[in-house]
Short mmCIF file of C-alpha atoms in Angstrom, two decimals:
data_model
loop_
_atom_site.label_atom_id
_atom_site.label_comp_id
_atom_site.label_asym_id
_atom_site.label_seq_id
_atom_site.Cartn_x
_atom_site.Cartn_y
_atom_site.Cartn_z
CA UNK F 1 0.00 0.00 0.00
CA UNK F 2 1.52 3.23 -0.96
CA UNK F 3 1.46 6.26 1.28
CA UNK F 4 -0.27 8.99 -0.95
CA UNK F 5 -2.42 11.38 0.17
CA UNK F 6 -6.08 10.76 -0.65
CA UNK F 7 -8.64 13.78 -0.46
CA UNK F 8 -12.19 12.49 0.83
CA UNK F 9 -15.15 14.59 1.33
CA UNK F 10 -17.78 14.82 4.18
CA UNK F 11 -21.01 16.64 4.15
CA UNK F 12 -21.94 17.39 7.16
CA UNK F 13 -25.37 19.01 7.98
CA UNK F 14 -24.56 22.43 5.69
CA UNK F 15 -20.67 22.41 6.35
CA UNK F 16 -18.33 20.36 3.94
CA UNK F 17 -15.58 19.76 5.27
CA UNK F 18 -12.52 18.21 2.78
CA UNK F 19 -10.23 15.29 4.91
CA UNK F 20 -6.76 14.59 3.40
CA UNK F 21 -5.28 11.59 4.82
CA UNK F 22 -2.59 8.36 4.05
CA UNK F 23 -2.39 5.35 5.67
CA UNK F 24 -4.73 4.19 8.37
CA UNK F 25 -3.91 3.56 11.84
CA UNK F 26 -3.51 -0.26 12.59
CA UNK F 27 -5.25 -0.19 15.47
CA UNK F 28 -8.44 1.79 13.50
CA UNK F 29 -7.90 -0.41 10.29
CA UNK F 30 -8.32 -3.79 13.12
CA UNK F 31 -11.48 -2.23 14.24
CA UNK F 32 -13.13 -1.37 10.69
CA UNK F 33 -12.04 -5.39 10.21
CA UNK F 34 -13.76 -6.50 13.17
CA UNK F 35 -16.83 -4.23 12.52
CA UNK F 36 -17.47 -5.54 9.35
CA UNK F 37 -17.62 -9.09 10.47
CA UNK F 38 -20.44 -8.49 12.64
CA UNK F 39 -22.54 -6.77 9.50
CA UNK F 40 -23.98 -7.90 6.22
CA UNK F 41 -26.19 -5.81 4.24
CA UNK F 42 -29.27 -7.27 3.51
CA UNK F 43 -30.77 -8.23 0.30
CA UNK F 44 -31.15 -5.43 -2.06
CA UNK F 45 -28.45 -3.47 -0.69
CA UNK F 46 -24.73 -3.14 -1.97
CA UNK F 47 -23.20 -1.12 0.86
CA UNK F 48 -20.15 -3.11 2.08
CA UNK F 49 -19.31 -3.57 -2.18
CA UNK F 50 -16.88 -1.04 -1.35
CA UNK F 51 -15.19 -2.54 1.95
CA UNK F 52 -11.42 -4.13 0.53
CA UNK F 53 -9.55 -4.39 2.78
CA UNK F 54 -6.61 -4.22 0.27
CA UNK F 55 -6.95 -1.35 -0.58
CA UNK F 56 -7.54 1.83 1.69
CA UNK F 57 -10.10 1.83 4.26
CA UNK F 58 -10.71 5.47 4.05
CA UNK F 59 -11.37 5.49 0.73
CA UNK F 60 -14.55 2.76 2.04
CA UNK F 61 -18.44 4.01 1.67
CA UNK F 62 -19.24 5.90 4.94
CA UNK F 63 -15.54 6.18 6.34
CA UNK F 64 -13.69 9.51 6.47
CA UNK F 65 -10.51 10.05 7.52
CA UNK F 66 -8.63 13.06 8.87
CA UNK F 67 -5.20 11.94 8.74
CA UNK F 68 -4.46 8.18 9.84
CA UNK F 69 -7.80 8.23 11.89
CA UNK F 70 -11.48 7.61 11.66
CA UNK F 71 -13.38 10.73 12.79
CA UNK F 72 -16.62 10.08 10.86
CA UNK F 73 -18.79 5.79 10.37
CA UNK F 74 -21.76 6.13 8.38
CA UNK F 75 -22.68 2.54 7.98
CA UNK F 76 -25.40 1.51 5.04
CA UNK F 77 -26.94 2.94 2.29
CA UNK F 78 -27.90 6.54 3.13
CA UNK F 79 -30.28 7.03 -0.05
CA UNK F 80 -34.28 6.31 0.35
CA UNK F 81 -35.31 3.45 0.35
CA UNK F 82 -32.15 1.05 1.37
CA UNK F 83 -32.40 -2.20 2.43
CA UNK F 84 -29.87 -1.37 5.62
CA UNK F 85 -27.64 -3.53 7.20
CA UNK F 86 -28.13 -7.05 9.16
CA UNK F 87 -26.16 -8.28 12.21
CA UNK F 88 -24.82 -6.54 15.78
CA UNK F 89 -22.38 -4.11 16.16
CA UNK F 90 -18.74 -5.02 17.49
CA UNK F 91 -17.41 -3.65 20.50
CA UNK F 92 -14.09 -2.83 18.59
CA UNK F 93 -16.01 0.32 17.69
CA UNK F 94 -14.79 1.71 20.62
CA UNK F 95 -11.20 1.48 19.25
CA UNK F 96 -11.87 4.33 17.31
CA UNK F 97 -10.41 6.76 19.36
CA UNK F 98 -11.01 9.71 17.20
CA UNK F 99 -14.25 9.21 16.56
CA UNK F 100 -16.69 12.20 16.34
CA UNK F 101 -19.66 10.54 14.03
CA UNK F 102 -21.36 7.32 14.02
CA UNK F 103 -24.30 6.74 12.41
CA UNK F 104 -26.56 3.60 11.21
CA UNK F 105 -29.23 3.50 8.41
CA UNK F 106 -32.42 1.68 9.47
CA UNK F 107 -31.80 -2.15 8.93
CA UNK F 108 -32.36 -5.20 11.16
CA UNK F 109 -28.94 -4.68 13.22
CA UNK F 110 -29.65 -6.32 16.85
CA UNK F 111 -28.01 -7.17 19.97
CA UNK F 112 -27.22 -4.48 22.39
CA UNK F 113 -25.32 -1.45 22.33
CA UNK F 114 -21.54 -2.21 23.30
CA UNK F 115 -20.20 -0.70 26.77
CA UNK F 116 -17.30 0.41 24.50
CA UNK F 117 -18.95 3.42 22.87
CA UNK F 118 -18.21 4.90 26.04
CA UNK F 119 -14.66 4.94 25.21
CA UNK F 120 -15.01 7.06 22.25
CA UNK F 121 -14.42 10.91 24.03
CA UNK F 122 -14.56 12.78 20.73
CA UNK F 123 -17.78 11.78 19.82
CA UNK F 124 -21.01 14.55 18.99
CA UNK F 125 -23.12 12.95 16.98
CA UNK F 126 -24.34 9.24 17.47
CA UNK F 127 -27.72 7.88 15.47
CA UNK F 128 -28.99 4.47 15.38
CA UNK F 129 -32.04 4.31 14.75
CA UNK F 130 -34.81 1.98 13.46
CA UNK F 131 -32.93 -0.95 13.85
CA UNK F 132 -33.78 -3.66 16.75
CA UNK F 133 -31.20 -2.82 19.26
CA UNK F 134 -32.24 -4.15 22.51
CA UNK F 135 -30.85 -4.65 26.45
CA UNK F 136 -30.80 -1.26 27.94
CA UNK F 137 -28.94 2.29 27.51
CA UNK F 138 -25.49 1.67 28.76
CA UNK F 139 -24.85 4.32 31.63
CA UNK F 140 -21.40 4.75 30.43
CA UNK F 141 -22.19 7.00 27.61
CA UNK F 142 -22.60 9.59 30.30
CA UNK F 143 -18.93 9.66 29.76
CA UNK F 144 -19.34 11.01 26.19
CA UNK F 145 -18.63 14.48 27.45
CA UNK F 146 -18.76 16.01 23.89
CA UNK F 147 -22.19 14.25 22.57
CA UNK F 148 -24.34 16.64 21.26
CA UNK F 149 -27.44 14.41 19.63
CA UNK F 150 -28.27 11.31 20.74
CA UNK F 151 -30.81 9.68 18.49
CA UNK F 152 -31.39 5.75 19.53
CA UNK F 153 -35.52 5.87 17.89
CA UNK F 154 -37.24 3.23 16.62
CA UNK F 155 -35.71 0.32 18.48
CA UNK F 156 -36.03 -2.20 21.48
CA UNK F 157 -34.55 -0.55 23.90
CA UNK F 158 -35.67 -1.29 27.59
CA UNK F 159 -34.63 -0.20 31.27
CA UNK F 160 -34.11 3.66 32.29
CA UNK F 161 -32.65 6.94 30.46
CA UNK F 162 -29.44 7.03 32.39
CA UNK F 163 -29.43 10.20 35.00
CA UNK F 164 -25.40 10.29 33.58
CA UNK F 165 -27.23 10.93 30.11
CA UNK F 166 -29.30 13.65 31.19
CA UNK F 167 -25.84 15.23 33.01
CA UNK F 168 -24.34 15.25 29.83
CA UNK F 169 -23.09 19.00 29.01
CA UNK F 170 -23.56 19.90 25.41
CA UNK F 171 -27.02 18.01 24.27
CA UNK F 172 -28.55 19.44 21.99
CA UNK F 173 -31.00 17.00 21.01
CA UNK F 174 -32.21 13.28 22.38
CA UNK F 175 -34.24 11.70 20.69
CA UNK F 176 -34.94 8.06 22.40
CA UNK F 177 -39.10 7.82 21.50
CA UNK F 178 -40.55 4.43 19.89
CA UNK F 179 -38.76 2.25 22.46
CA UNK F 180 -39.45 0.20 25.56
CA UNK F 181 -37.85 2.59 27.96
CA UNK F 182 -39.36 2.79 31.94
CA UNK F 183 -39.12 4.88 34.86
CA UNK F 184 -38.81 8.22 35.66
CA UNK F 185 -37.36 10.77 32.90
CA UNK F 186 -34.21 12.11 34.68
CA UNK F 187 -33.21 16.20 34.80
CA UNK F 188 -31.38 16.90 31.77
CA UNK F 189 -29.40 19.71 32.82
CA UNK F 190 -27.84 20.96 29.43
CA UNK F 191 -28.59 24.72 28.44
CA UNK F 192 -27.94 23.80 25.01
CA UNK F 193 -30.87 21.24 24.27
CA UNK F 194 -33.58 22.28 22.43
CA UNK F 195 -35.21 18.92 20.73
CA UNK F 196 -35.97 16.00 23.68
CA UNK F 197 -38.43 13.15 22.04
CA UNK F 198 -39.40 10.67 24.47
CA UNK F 199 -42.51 9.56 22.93
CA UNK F 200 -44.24 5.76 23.01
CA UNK F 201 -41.79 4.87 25.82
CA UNK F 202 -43.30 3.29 29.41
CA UNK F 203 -41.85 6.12 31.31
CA UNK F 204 -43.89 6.95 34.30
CA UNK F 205 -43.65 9.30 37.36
CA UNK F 206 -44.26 12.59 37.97
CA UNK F 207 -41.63 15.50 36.10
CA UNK F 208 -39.23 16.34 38.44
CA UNK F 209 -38.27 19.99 39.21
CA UNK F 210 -35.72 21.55 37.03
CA UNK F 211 -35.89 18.31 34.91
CA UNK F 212 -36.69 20.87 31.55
CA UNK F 213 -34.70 23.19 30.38
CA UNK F 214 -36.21 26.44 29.43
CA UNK F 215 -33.68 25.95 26.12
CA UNK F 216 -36.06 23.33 24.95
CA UNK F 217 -37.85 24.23 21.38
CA UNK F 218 -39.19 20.90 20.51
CA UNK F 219 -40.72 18.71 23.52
CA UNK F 220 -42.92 15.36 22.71
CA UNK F 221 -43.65 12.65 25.86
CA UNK F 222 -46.59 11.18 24.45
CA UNK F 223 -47.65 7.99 24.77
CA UNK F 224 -46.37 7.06 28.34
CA UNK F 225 -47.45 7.21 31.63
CA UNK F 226 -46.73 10.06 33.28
CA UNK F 227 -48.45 11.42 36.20
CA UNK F 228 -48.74 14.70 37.74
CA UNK F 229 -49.11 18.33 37.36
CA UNK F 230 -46.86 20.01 34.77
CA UNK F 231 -48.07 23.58 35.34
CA UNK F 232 -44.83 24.79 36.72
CA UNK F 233 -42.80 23.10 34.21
CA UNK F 234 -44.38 24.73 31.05
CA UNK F 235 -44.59 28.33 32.60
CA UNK F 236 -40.40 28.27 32.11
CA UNK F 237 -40.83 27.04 28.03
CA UNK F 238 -41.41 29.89 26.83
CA UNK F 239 -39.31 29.13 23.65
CA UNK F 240 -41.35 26.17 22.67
CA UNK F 241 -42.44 25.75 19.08
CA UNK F 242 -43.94 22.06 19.20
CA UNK F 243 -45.47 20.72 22.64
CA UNK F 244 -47.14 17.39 22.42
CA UNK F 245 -47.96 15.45 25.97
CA UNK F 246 -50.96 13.44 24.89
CA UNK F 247 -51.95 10.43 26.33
CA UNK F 248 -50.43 10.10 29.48
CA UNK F 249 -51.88 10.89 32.99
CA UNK F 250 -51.17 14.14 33.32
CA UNK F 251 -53.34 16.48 36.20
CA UNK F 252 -53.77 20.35 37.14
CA UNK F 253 -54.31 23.28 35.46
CA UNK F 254 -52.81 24.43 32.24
CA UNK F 255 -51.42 27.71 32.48
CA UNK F 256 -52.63 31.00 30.54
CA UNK F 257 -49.07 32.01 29.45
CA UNK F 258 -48.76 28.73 27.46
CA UNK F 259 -50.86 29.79 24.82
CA UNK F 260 -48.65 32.96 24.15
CA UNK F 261 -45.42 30.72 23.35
CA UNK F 262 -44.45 30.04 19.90
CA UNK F 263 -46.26 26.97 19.50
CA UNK F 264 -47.26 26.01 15.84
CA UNK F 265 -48.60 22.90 17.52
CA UNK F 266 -50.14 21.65 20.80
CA UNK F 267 -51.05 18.47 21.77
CA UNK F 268 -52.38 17.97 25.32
CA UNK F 269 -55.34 15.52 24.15
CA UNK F 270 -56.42 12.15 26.75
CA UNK F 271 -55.09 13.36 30.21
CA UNK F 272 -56.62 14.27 33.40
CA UNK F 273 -56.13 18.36 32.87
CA UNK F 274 -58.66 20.20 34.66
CA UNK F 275 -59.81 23.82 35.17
CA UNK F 276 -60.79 26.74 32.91
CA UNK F 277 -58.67 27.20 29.38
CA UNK F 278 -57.68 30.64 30.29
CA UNK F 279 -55.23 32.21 27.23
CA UNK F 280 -53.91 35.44 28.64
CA UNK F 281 -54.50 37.04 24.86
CA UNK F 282 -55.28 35.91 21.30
CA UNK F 283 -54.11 32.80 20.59
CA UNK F 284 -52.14 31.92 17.21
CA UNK F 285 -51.00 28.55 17.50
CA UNK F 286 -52.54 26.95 13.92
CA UNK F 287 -53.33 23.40 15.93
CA UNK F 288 -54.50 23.19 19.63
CA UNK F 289 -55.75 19.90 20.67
CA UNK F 290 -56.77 19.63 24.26
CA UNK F 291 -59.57 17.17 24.05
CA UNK F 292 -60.65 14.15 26.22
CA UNK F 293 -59.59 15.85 29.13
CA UNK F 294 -61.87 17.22 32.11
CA UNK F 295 -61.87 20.84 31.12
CA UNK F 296 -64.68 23.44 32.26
CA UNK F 297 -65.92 26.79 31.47
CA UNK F 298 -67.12 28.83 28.98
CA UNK F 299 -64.87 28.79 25.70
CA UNK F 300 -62.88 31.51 25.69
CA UNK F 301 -63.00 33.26 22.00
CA UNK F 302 -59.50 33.60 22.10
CA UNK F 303 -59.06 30.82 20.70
CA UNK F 304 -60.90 31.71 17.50
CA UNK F 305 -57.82 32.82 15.72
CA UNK F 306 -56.69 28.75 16.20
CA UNK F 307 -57.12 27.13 12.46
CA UNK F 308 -57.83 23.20 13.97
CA UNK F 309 -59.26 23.49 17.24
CA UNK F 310 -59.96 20.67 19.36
CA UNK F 311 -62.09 20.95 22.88
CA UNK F 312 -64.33 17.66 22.04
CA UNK F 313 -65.08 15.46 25.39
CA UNK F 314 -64.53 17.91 27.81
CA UNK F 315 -66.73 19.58 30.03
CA UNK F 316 -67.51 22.90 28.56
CA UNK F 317 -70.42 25.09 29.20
CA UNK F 318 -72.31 27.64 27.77
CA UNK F 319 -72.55 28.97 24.22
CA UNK F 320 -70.39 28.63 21.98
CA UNK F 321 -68.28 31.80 21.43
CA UNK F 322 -70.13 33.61 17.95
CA UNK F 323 -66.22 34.50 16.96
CA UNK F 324 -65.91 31.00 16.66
CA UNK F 325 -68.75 30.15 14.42
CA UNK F 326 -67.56 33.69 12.09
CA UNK F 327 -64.15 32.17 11.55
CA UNK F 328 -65.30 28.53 10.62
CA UNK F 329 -68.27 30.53 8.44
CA UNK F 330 -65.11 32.29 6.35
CA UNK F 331 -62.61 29.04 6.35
CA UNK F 332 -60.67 30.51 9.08
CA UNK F 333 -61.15 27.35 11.18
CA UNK F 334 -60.30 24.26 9.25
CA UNK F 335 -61.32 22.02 12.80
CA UNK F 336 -64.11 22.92 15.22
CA UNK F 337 -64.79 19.77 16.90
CA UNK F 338 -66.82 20.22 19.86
CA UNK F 339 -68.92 17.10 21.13
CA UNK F 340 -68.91 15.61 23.86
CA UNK F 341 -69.35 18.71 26.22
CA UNK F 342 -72.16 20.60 28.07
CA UNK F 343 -72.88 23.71 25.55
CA UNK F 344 -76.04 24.83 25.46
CA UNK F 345 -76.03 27.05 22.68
CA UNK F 346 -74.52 28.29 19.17
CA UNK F 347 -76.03 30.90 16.90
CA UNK F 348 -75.66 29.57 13.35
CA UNK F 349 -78.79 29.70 10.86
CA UNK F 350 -79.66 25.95 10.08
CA UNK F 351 -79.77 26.53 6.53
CA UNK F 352 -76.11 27.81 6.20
CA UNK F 353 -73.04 25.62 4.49
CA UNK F 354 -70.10 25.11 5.77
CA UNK F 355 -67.19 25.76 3.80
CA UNK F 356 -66.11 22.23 1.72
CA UNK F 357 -62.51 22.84 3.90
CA UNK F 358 -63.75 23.32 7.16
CA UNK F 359 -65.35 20.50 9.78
CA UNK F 360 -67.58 21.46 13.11
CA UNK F 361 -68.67 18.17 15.28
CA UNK F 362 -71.72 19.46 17.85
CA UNK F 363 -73.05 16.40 18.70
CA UNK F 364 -73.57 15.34 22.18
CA UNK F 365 -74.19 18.53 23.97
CA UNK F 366 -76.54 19.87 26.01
CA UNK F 367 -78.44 21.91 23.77
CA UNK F 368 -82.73 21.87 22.74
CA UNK F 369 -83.26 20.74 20.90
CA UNK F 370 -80.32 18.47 20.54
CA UNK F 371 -77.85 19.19 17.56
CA UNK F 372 -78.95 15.97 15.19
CA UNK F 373 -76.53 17.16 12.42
CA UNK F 374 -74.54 14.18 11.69
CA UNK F 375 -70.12 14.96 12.44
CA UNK F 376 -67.67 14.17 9.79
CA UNK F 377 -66.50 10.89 9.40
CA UNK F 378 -63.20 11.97 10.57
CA UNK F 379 -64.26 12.87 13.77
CA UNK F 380 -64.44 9.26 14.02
CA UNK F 381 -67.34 7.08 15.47
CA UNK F 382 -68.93 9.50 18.42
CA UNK F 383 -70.23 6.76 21.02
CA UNK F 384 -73.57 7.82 22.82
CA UNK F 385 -73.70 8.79 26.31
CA UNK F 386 -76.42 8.85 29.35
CA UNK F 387 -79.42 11.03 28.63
CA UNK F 388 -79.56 12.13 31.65
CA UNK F 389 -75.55 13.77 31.42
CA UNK F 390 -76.99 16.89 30.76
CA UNK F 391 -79.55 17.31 34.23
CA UNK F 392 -78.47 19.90 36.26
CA UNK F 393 -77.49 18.02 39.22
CA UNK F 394 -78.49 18.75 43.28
CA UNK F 395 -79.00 17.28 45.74
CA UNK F 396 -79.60 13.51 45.88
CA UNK F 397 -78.42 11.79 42.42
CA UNK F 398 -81.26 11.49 40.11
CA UNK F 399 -83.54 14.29 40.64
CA UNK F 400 -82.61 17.22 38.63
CA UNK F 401 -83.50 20.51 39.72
CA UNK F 402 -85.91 23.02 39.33
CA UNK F 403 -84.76 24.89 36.32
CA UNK F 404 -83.88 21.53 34.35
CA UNK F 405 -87.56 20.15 34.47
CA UNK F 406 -88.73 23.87 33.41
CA UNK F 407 -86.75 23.53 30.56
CA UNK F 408 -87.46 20.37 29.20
CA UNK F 409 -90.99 20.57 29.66
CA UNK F 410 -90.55 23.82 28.03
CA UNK F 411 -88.88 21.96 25.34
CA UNK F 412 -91.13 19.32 25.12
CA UNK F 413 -94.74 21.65 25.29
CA UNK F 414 -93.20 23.78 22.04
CA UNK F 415 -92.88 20.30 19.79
CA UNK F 416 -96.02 19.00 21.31
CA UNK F 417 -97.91 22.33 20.00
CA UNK F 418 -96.44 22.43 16.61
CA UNK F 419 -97.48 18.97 16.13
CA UNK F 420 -100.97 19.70 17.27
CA UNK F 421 -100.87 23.01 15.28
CA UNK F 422 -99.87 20.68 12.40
CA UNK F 423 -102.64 18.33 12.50
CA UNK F 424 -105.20 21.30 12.98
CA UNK F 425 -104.07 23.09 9.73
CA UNK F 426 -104.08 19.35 7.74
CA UNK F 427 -107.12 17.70 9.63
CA UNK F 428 -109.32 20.70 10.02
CA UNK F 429 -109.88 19.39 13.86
CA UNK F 430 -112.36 21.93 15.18
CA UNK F 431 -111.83 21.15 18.77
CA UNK F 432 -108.38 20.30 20.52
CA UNK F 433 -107.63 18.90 23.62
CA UNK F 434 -104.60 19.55 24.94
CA UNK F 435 -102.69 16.55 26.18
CA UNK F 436 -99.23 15.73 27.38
CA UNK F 437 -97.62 12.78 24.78
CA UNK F 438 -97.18 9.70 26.03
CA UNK F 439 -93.10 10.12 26.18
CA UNK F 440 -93.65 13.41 28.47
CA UNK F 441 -95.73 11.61 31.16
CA UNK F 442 -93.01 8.97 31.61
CA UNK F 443 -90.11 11.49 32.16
CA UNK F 444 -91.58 12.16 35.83
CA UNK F 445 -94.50 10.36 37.49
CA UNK F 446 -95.34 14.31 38.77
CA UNK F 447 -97.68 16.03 36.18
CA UNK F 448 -96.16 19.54 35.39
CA UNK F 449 -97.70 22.75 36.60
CA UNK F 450 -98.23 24.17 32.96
CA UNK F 451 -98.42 27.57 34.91
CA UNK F 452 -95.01 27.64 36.14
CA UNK F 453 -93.71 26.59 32.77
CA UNK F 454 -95.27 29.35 31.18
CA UNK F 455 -93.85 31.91 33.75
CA UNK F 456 -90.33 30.25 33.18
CA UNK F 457 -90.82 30.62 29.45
CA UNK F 458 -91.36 34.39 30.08
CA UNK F 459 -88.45 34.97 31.96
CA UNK F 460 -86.12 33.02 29.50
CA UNK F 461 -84.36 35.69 27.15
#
C-alpha cells in the first residue's frame, strides 16, 4: 500500500468539510475489520461492495478520515429506500479513538449497544435508529462528554434513560421515543438542548423539578405514563415551538401564558387536565388539541384565531363563542370539533353551508333541541352517552332541579304544539284537547304545573 495522500469529502449538515489523509492507523484499520464481520447488508443493498480491505479503508463508503484516523462511520446505504444492514455491532467500535460521528441507516442490526462506545471521548453525533437494538442504555455514555445528539428511535430498547445521560453538558438533542424505555425521565441539565423526544416509551412518574430546560424548542412525551401536574414546568418554556404530551396521565391546570409561546402545535389531548382554558391574549397557535380531558368553562374566544381546534369530550359550558362560528363561516377554522361537552347554545342559521374545507362536530351537547346534524366521518365514530348527562345536578343523584324540568318541559310543550298546530291546519280538527304525549308523562311520574312553565318561558331571554 503506498502512502499517498487521498482527499475524501464529508457533508456534514450544511458544512463540507474536505479530509486529506494516508495510511490508516492499525489499530483503527483492526477495528473497521472487526466491525465488518459483525454486519452484512441485507438483500437489495450493496453497501459493504466497497469494503477491501486491500486497498484503503478510508477510501470505504461511509468512512472519512482526517489523517491516519477515523473521525466520521456512516454505515449503510444513506439514499431512500435502502435495504440497511443485518447483524450486531462489534465492540471494537470503541477502538476508534477519534471518533466524532457514528451513524446507522435503518436495517435489522440487533443485539445491544456495546459498553465500549463509552470509550469514544470525541464523539457529537451518534444515530442508530430503526434498527432492533435491545438490552438497555449503557450508563457509560454519560462519559461522552462532547455528545451533542443522541438519536437511539425506533428500536427495542428497555430499562431507564441514564441520569449520567441527562448530566451530559452539550445536548442538543435526544431523541430516544418508539422504544421500551421505563421509569422516571431524569433532569437533563444541558442549556444547550432544544429537541428531547421521548414519545411511546413506558416512562412513568411525575416531572421532576428543574428536569426541563427552558432551552427546549421541541418537547414530545406522548404515549407514556406520566403522572402529575406540569403547570410549573411549562410556565419556564417559553421558547417552545412544538409541545405534544398526549396520552399520558397528566393532572392540574394548564397555564394561561402557554398559549402565548411560539407553538405552531399543541397536543395535550387524553389526560386528566382540569380547570378553565384561560389564554392570557389571542391565541395563534394553527393546531390546539386539548380534548378528552376534564376541562370546564365557557370557551374563551381567544381561541378563534386557532385554524384546527380541538375541545371535544370535555366539560364545557355555555354557548359557543359567535367569533368562533364567524371564523369557521369564512374558512378561518379548518377544525371545530366540539362534542362531547355541556354547551347549550350556538347561533348559526340551520340553513347555512359550511365551507367544503372546514369540519364542526356538535353532537352530544346539552343543547334543545339536541344538535342531530350528523359529524364528519373523521371525527371518528362519536359513542352515545347517558341522557340524563346533561340534568343539572343537586341534591340527591337522580332528581334534577328546578330549572332543568322547566326547561325540558318547556322543550317538550313547544314540539307538542307544533305537532298539534300541524294536524289542525291538515285535519281541520275543530276542537283540541290539549294533552301531554305519552313520552312526556313517563319522564316524571309528577304532572307539570303548565303555569309555572309558562312563567319560566317568560323569563327566558
Amino acid at each position: 500500500m503506498k502512502n499517498v495522500a487521498i482527499t475524501k469529502v464529508l457533508k456534514l449538515k450544511s458544512t463540507t468539510i474536505f479530509f486529506v489523509h494516508g495510511i490508516l492507523d492499525p489499530i483503527d484499520f483492526l477495528a473497521l475489520q472487526a466491525i465488518r464481520k459483525g454486519l452484512d447488508d441485507l438483500p437489495g443493498s450493496n453497501y459493504f461492495t466497497s469494503w477491501d480491505f486491500t486497498s484503503e479503508p478510508c477510501n470505504f463508503a461511509g468512512v472519512y478520515c482526517d489523517g491516519d484516523k477515523v473521525i466520521a462511520l456512516n454505515l449503510g446505504d444513506p439514499r431512500a429506500g435502502s435495504p440497511g444492514l443485518t447483524g450486531n455491532l462489534d465492540p471494537s467500535i470503541g477502538k476508534l479513538s477519534a471518533l466524532a460521528e457514528f451513524t446507522v441507516v435503518p436495517g435489522r442490526i440487533t443485539g445491544a449497544l456495546p459498553e465500549s462506545m463509552s470509550q469514544l471521548k470525541n464523539l457529537r453525533f451518534l444515530g442508530v435508529s430503526r434498527n432492533f437494538i435491545s438490552g438497555d442504555i449503557p450508563a457509560s455514555l454519560g462519559q461522552l462528554r462532547e455528545l451533542q445528539t443522541l438519536d437511539l428511535s425506533f428500536n427495542q430498547l428497555t430499562g431507564n434513560i441514564p441520569w449520567a445521560v441527562g448530566a451530559l453538558p452539550t445536548l442538543s438533542n435526544v431523541i430516544l421515543c418508539h422504544n421500551q424505555l421505563s421509569g422516571s425521565i431524569p433532569p437533563f441539565v444541558s442549556p444547550r438542548l432544544t429537541r428531547l423526544d421521548l414519545k411511546h416509551n413506558e416512562l412513568s412518574g411525575t416531572l421532576l423539578p428543574n428536569s426541563l430546560p427552558s432551552s427546549l424548542e421541541y418537547l414530545s412525551l406522548s404515549w407514556n405514563l406520566l403522572t402529575g401536574p406540569v403547570d410549573y414546568h411549562l410556565t419556564r418554556l417559553n421558547r417552545l415551538n412544538y409541545l405534544d404530551l398526549s396520552l399520558n396521565r397528566f393532572t392540574g391546570c394548564i397555564p394561561g401564558i402557554l398559549f402565548t409561546f411560539p407553538l405552531t402545535n399543541l397536543q395535550l389531548q387524553r389526560n386528566l387536565f382540569t380547570g378553565p382554558v384561560l389564554p392570557m391574549s389571542q391565541v395563534t397557535i394553527p393546531t390546539v388539541d386539548i380534548s378528552f380531558n376534564r376541562f370546564f368553562g365557557e370557551i374563551s374566544p381567544l381561541l378563534s384565531n386557532v385554524q384546527n381546534l380541538y375541545l371535544n369530550n370535555n366539560r364545557f359550558t355555555g354557548q359557543v363563542p359567535a367569533v368562533l362560528v364567524d371564523r369557521l363561516l369564512t374558512a378561518g377554522i379548518q377544525v371545530l370539533y366540539l362534542q362531547h361537552n355541556f354547551l347549550t347554545g350556538i347561533e348559526i342559521n340551520p340553513t347555512v353551508e359550511i365551507p367544503v374545507s372546514s369540519s364542526l362536530c356538535l353532537q352530544y351537547n346539552c343543547m334543545i333541541p339536541p344538535v342531530q346534524t350528523a359529524c364528519p366521518l373523521k371525527a371518528g365514530k362519536q359513542k352515545s352517552r347517558p341522557t340524563d348527562q346533561c340534568v343539572e345536578w343537586k341534591g340527591q343523584k337522580g332528581r334534577p332541579t328546578h330549572s332543568a324540568h322547566l326547561a325540558f318541559w318547556n322543550f317538550q310543550i313547544i314540539v307538542y304544539i307544533s305537532q298539534m298546530l300541524e294536524t289542525i291546519k291538515t285535519k281541520k280538527t275543530t276542537a283540541l284537547q290539549i294533552l301531554l304525549p305519552t313520552p312526556v308523562l313517563r319522564y316524571n311520574s309528577k304532572k307539570p304545573d303548565l303555569a309555572e312553565i309558562a312563567a319560566f318561558t317568560t323569563r327566558r331571554p
